[in-house]
Short mmCIF file of C-alpha atoms in Angstrom, two decimals:
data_model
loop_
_atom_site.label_atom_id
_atom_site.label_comp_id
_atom_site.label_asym_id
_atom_site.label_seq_id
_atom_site.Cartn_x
_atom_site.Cartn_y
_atom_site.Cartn_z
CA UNK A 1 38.17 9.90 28.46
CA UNK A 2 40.92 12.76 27.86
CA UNK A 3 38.63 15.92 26.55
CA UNK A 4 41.73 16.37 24.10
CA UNK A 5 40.88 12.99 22.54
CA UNK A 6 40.68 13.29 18.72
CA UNK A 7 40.21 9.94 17.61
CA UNK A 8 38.77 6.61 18.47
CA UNK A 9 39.89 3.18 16.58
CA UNK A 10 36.74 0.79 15.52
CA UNK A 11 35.28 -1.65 18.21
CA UNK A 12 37.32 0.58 21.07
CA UNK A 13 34.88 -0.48 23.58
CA UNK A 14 32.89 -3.16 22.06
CA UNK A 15 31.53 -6.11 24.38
CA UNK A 16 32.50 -3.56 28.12
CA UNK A 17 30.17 -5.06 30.33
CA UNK A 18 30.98 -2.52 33.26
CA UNK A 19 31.55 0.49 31.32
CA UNK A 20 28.13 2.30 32.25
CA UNK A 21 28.12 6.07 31.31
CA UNK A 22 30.60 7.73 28.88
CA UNK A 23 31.29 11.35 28.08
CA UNK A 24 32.42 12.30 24.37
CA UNK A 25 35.39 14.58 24.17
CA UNK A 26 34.45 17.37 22.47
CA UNK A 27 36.87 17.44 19.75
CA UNK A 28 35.91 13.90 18.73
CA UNK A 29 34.09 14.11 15.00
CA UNK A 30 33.58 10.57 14.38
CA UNK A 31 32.27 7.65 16.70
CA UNK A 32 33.63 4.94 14.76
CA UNK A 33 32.39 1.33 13.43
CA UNK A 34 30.95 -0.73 16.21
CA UNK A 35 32.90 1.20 18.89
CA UNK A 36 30.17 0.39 21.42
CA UNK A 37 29.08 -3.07 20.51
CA UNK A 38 26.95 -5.14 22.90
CA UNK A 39 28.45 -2.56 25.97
CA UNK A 40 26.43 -2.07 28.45
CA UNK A 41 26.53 1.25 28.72
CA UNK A 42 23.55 3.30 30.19
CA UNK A 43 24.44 6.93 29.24
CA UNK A 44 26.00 8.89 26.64
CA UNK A 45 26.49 12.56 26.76
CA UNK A 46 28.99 15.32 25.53
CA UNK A 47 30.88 14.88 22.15
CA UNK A 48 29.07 18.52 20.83
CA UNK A 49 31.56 18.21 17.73
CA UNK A 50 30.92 15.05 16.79
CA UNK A 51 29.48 14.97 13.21
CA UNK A 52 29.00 11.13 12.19
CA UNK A 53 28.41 7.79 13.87
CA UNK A 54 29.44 4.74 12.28
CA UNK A 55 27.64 1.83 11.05
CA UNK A 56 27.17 -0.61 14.30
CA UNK A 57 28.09 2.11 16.68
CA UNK A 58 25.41 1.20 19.61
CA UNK A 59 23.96 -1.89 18.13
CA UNK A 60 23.19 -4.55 21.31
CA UNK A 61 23.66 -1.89 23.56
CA UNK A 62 20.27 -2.96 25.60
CA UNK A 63 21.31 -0.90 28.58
CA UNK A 64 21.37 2.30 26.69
CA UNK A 65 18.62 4.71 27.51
CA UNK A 66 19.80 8.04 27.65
CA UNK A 67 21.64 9.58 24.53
CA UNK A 68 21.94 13.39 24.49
CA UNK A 69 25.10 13.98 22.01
CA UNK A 70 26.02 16.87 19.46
CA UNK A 71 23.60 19.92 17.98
CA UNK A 72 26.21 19.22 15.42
CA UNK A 73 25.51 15.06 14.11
CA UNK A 74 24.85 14.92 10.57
CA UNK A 75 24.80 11.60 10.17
CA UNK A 76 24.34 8.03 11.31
CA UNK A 77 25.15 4.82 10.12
CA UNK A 78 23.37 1.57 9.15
CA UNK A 79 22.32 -0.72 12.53
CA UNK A 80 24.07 2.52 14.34
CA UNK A 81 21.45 1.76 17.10
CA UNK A 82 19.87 -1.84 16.13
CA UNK A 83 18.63 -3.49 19.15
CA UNK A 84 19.45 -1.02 21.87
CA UNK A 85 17.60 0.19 24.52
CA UNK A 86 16.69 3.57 23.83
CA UNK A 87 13.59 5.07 25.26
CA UNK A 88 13.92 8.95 23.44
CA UNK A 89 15.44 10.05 20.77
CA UNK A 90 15.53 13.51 19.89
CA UNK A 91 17.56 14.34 16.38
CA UNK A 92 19.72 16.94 16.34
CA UNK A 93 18.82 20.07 14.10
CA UNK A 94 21.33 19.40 11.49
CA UNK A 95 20.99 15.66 10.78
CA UNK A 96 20.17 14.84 7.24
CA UNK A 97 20.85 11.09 7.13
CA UNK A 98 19.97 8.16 8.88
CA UNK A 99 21.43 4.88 7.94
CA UNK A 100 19.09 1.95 7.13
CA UNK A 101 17.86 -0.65 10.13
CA UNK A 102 19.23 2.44 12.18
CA UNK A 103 16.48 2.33 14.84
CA UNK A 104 15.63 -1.36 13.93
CA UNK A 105 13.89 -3.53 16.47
CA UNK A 106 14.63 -1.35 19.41
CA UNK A 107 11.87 -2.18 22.02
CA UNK A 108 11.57 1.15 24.51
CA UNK A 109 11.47 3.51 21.82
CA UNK A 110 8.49 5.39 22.53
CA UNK A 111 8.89 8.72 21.00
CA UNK A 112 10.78 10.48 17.69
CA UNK A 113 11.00 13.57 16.84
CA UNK A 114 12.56 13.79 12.74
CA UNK A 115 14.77 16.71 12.31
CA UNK A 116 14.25 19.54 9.27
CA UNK A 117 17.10 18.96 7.04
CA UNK A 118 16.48 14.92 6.47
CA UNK A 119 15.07 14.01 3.39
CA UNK A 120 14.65 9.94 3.31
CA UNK A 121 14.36 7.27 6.30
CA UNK A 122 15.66 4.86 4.80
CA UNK A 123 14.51 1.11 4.48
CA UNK A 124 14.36 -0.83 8.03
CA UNK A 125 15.33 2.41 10.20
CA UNK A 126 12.25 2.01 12.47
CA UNK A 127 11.06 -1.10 11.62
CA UNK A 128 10.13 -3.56 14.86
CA UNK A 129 9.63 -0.69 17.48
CA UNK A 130 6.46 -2.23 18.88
CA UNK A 131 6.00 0.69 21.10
CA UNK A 132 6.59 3.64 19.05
CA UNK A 133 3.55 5.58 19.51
CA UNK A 134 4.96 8.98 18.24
CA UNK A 135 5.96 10.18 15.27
CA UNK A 136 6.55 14.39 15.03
CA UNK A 137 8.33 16.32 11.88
CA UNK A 138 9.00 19.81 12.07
CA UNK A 139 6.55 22.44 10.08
CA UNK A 140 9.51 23.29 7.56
CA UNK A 141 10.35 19.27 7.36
CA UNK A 142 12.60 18.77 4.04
CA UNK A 143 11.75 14.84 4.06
CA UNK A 144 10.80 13.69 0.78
CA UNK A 145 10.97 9.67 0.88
CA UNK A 146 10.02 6.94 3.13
CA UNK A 147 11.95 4.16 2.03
CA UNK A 148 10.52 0.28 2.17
CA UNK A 149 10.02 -1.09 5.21
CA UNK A 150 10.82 2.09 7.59
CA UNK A 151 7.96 1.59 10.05
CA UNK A 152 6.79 -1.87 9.03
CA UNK A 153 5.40 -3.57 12.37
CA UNK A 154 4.96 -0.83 14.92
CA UNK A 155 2.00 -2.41 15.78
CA UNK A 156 1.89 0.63 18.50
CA UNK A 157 1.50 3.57 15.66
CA UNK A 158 -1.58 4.66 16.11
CA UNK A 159 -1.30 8.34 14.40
CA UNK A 160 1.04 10.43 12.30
CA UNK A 161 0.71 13.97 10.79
CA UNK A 162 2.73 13.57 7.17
CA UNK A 163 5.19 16.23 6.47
CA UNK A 164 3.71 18.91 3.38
CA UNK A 165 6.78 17.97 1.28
CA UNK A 166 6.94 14.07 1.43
CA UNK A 167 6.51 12.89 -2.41
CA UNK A 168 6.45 8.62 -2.05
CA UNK A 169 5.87 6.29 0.49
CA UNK A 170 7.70 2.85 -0.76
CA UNK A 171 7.25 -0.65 -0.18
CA UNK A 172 5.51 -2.17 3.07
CA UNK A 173 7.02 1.43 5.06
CA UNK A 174 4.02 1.24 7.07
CA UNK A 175 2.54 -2.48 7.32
CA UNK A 176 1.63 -4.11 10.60
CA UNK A 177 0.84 -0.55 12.03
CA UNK A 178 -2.00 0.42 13.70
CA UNK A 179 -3.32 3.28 11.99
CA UNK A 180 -7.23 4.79 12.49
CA UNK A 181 -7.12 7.17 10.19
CA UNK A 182 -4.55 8.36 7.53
CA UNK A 183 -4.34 11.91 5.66
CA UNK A 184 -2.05 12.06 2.93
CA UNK A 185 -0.89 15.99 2.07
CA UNK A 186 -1.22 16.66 -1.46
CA UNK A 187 2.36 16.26 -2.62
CA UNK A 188 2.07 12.74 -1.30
CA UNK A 189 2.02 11.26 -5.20
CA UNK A 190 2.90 7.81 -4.32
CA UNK A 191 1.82 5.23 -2.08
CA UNK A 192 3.63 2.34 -2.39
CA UNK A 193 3.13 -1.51 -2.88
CA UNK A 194 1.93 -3.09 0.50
CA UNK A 195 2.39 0.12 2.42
CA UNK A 196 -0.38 0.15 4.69
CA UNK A 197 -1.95 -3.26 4.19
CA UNK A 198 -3.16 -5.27 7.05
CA UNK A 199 -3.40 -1.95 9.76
CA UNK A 200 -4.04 -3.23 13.59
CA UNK A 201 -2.77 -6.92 12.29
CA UNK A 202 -1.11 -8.77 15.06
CA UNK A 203 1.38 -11.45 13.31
CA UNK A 204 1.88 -12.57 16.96
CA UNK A 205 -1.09 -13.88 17.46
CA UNK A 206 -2.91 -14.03 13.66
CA UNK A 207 -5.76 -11.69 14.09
CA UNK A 208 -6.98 -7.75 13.64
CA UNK A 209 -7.29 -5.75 16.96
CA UNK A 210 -7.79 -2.39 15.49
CA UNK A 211 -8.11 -1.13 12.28
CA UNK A 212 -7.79 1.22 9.35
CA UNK A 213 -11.18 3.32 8.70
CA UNK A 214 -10.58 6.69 7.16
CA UNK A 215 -8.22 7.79 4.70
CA UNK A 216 -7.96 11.03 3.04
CA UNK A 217 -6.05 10.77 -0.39
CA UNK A 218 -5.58 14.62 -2.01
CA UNK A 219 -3.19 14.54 -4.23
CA UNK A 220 -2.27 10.79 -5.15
CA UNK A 221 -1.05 10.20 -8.71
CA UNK A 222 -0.71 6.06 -7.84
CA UNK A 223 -1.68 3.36 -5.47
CA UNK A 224 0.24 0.52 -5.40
CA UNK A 225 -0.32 -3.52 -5.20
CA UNK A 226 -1.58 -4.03 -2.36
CA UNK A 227 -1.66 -0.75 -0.79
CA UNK A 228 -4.58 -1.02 1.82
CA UNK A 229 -4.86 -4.95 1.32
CA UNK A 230 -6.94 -6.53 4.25
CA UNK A 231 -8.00 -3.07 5.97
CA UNK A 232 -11.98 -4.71 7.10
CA UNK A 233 -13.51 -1.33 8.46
CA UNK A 234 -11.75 1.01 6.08
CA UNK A 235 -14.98 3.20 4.89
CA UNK A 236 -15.57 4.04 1.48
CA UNK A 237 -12.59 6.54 0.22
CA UNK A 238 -12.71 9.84 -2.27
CA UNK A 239 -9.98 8.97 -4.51
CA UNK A 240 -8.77 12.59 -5.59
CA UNK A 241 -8.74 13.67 -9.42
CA UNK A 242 -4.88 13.14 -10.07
CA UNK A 243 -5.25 10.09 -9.48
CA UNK A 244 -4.41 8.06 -13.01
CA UNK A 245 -3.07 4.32 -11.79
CA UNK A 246 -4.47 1.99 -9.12
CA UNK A 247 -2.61 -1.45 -9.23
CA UNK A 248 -3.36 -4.80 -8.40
CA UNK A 249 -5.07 -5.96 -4.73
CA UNK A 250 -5.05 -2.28 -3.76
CA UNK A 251 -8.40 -2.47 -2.03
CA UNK A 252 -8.61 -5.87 -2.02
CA UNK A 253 -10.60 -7.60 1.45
CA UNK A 254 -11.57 -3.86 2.46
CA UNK A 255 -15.10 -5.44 3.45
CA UNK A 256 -16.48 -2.06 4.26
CA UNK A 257 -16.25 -0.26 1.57
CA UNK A 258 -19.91 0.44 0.06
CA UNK A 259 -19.74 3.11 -2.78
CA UNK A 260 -16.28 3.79 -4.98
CA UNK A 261 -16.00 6.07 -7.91
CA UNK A 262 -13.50 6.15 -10.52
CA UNK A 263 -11.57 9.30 -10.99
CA UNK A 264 -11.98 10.47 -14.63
CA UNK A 265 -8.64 10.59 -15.23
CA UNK A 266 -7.86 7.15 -13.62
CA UNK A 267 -7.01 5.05 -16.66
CA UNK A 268 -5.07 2.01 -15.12
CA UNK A 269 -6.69 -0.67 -12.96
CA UNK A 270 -5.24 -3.19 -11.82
CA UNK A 271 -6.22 -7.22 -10.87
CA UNK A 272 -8.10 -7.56 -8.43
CA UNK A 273 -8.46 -4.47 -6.88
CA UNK A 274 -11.80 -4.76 -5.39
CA UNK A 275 -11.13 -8.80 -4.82
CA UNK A 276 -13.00 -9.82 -1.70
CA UNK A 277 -14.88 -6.70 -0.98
CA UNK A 278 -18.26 -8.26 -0.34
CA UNK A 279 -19.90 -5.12 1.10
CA UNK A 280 -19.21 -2.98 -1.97
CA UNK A 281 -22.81 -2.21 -3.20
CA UNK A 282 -22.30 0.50 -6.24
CA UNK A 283 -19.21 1.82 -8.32
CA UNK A 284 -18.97 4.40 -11.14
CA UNK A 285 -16.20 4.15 -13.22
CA UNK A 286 -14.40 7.20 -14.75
CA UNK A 287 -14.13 7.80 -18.71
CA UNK A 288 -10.87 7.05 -19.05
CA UNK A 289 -10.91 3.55 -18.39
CA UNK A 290 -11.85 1.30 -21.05
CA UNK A 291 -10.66 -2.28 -19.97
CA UNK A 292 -12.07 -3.98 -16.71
CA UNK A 293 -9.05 -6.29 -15.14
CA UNK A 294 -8.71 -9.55 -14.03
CA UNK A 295 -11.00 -10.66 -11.21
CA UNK A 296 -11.20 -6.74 -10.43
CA UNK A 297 -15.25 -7.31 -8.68
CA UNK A 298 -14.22 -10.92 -7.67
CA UNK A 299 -16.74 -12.44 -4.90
CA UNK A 300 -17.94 -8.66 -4.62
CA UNK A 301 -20.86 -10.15 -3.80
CA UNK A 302 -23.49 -7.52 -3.03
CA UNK A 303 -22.62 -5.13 -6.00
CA UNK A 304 -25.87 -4.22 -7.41
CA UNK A 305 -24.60 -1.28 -9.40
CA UNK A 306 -22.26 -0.30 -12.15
CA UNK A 307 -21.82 2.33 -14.27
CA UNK A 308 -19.39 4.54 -16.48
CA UNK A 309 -19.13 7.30 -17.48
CA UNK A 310 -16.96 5.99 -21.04
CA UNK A 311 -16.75 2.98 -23.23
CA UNK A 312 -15.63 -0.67 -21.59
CA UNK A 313 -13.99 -2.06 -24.62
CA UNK A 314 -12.39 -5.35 -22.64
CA UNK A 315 -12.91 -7.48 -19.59
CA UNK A 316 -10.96 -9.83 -17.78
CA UNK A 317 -10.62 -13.13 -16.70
CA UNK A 318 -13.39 -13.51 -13.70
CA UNK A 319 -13.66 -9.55 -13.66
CA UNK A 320 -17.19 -10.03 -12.21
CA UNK A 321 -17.34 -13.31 -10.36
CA UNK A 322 -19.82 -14.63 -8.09
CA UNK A 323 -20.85 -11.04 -8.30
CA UNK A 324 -24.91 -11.91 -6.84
CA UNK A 325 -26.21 -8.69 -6.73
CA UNK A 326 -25.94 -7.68 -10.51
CA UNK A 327 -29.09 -8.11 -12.27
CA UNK A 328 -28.81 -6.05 -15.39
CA UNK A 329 -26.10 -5.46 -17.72
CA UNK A 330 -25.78 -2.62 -20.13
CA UNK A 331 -21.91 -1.05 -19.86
CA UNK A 332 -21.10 -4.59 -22.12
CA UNK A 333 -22.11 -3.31 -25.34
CA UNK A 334 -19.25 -1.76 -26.84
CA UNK A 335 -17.00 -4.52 -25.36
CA UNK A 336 -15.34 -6.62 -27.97
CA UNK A 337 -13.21 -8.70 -25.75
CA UNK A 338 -14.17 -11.03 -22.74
CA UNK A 339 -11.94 -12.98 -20.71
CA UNK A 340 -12.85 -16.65 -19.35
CA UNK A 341 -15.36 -17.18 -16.45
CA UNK A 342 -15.94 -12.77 -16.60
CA UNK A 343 -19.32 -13.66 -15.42
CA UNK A 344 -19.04 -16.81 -13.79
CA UNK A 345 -21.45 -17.36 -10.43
CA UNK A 346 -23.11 -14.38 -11.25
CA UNK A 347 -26.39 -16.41 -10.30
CA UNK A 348 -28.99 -13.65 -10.17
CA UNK A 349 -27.82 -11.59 -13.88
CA UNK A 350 -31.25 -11.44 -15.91
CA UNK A 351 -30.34 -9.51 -18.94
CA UNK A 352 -27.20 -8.75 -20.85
CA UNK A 353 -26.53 -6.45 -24.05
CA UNK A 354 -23.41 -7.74 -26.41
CA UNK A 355 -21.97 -6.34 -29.44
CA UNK A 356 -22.62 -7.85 -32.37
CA UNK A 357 -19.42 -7.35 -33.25
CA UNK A 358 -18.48 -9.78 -30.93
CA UNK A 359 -15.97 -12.63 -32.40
CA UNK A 360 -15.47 -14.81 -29.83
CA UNK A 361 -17.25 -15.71 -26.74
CA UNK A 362 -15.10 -17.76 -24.37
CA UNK A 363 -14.62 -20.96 -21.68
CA UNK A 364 -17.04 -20.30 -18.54
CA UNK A 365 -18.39 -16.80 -19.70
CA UNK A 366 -21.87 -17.40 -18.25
CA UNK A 367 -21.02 -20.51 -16.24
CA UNK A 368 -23.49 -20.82 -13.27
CA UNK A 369 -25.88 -17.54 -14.30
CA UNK A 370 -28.73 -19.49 -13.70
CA UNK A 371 -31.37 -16.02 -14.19
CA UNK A 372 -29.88 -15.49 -17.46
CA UNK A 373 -32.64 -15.34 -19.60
CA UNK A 374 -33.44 -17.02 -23.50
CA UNK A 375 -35.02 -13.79 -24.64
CA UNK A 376 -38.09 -11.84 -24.55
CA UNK A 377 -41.87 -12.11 -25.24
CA UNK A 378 -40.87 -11.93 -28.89
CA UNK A 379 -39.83 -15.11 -29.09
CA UNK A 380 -35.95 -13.84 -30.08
CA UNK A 381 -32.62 -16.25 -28.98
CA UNK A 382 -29.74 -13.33 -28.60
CA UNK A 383 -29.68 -9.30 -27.72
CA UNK A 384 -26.73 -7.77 -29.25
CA UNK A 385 -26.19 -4.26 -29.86
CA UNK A 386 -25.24 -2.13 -32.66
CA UNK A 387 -21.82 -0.33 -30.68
CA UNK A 388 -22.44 3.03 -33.08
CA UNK A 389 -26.22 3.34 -32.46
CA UNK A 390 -26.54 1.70 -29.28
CA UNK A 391 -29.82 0.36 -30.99
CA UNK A 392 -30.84 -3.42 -30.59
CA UNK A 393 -30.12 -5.88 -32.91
CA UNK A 394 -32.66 -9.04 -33.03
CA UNK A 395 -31.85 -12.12 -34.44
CA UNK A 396 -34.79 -14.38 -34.64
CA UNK A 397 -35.09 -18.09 -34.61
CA UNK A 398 -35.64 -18.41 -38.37
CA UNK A 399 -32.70 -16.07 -38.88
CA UNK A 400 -29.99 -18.33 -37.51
CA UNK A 401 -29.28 -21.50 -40.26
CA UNK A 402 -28.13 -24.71 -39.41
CA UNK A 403 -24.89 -25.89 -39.91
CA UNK A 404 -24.70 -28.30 -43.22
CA UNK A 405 -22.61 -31.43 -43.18
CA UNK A 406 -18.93 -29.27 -43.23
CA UNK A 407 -20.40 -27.50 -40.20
CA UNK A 408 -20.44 -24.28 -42.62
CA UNK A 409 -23.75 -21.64 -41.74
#
């Protein structure tokens, strides 16, 4: 090509099968729309004044493995390399955007390296790289977003070092990796829905290989749905102080976890968070939350141990489930709200304290609680509480009338 070139039309040399290495005038700025399209070209080099590539620009290009182009790119385009076969790709110093499914589903990509000045990868841009195994940011890295999807199945991400000044991780940007162990910097203040559920995960063949155990969490304001969803070995994580919202599923089929505690200054949990997390054993729960969600300790079948450090004033539907190992109940007596079935299954629960302020006791509440017991030696029928005293009210058998004929006490 004629180094005086200045310009290239779109799709120039879209579908060349012979055309095998290429180099870039340097006084070309733009590589346009889909100007390599399913070519077959093996090698790019040159073009150190070109400043954006085009949407489409390499897509197909499965024969491309060497790309060493312009200090001076600052951007590239959506699908710029979808399916290609690049092996390396190092970005240039000045590039600040990437397009989204940019790097999407490129097989030989082994190895990034993210330039300073970019601040998002966006959704899909390194999605289905099953062998990306490397992920490095520079120490003055300006990224502040990963966008949904970026990284979702490279089921060869093993390890990454976050960049100080990343802020949010969105929607599924990391699920289907392969992470050990994750630590999130403490500007990280949001992890997103779904974003590293089901680590080591093969969807290929249904089943875990390897799998998420350690995460450090410093300076997380919120967790999202589903966040660490179906990580089995994760161990039992310090969830930092600034932490105020954990949504629904979050931990939910993390069957290692043993011992959680609630940041004080958590006052949002969601359903289910703890759903399915049969070795959790003990939880203390933080002062600021006074309502216990739906099926939040469902089938946490080993918990033995609860306690707060405030007031529960509500429970939800099936909060406590089939939860076996709970024998004793006393964080209930302030609660003036229960939901149906809260302690369904919970077959080996002895002894219960209620407010007597308590309106309305609903469908299932103590279905299946075969331990509960009557009452004491005293020959009483109910133990509710006085919620201001936190003294024992007894009602005994001569103190509660039978209806008359209108059903009226």
């Amino acid at each position: 090509i004629s180094t005086s070139l200045l310009d290239i039309d779109i799709s120039a040399f879209r579908n060349t099968f012979h055309l095998n290495n290429i180099f870039i005038p340097h006084k070309l700025k733009i590589i346009p729309f889909a100007c390599f399209y399913n070519s077959n070209i093996i090698d790019i080099s040159g073009g150190i004044g070109v400043e954006y590539i085009d949407d489409y620009a390499f897509s197909h290009t499965k024969l491309l493995n060497n790309f060493d182009i312009s200090n001076s790119l600052l951007e590239i385009g959506d699908y710029c390399f979808f399916n290609s076969g690049l092996i390396n790709f190092n970005f240039p110093p000045k590039l600040r955007i990437i397009g989204k499914y940019s790097f999407y589903s490129i097989p030989n990509l082994i190895s990034i390296n993210i330039s300073t000045p970019l601040i998002k990868i966006n959704a899909y841009s390194f999605a289905d790289c099953i062998n990306l195994n490397n992920i490095s940011f520079n120490s003055d890295s300006k990224l502040y977003t990963i966008d949904e999807f970026a990284f979702y199945n490279d089921t060869s991400l093993t390890n990454i070092t976050f960049p100080d000044n990343l802020y949010e991780i969105k929607y599924k940007a990391f699920s289907f990796c392969s992470f050990i162990s994750l630590i999130f910097p403490n500007n990280i203040k949001h992890i997103g829905d779904s974003s590293f559920e089901y680590q080591g995960f093969s969807l290929k063949y249904n089943s875990h290989s390897s799998t998420l155990t350690d995460i450090s969490l410093n300076g997380t304001i919120t967790i999202g749905k589903r966040a660490f969803y179906n990580n089995p070995s994760l161990n039992s994580p310090i969830l930092p102080n600034t932490l105020t919202h954990i949504y629904d599923q979050a931990f939910r089929l993390c069957r290692n976890i043993s011992i959680i505690t609630i940041p004080d200054n958590t006052y949002y949990l969601g359903d289910g968070i703890f759903k399915d997390c049969i070795n959790l054993l003990e939880i203390n729960v933080g002062s600021s939350v006074t309502t216990l969600s739906n099926f939040l300790f469902d089938t946490c079948s080993n918990l033995s141990k609860f306690t707060t450090n405030g007031v529960i004033l509500s429970m939800g539907n099936y909060c406590f489930l089939n939860v076996r190992g709970i024998i004793n109940i006393n964080f209930a007596s302030r609660c003036m709200y229960f939901g149906i079935g809260c302690f369904k299954g919970c077959s080996y629960l002895q002894n219960i304290l209620l407010n007597y302020k308590l309106q309305h006791i609903p469908d299932n509440l103590f279905y299946n609680c075969g331990s509960l017991r009557n009452g004491g030696e005293d020959g009483t029928t109910f133990h509710f509480t006085n919620p201001d005293t936190l003294e024992p009210l007894i009602f005994n058998n001569d103190d509660i009338n039978e209806p008359d004929e209108r059903g009226s006490y």
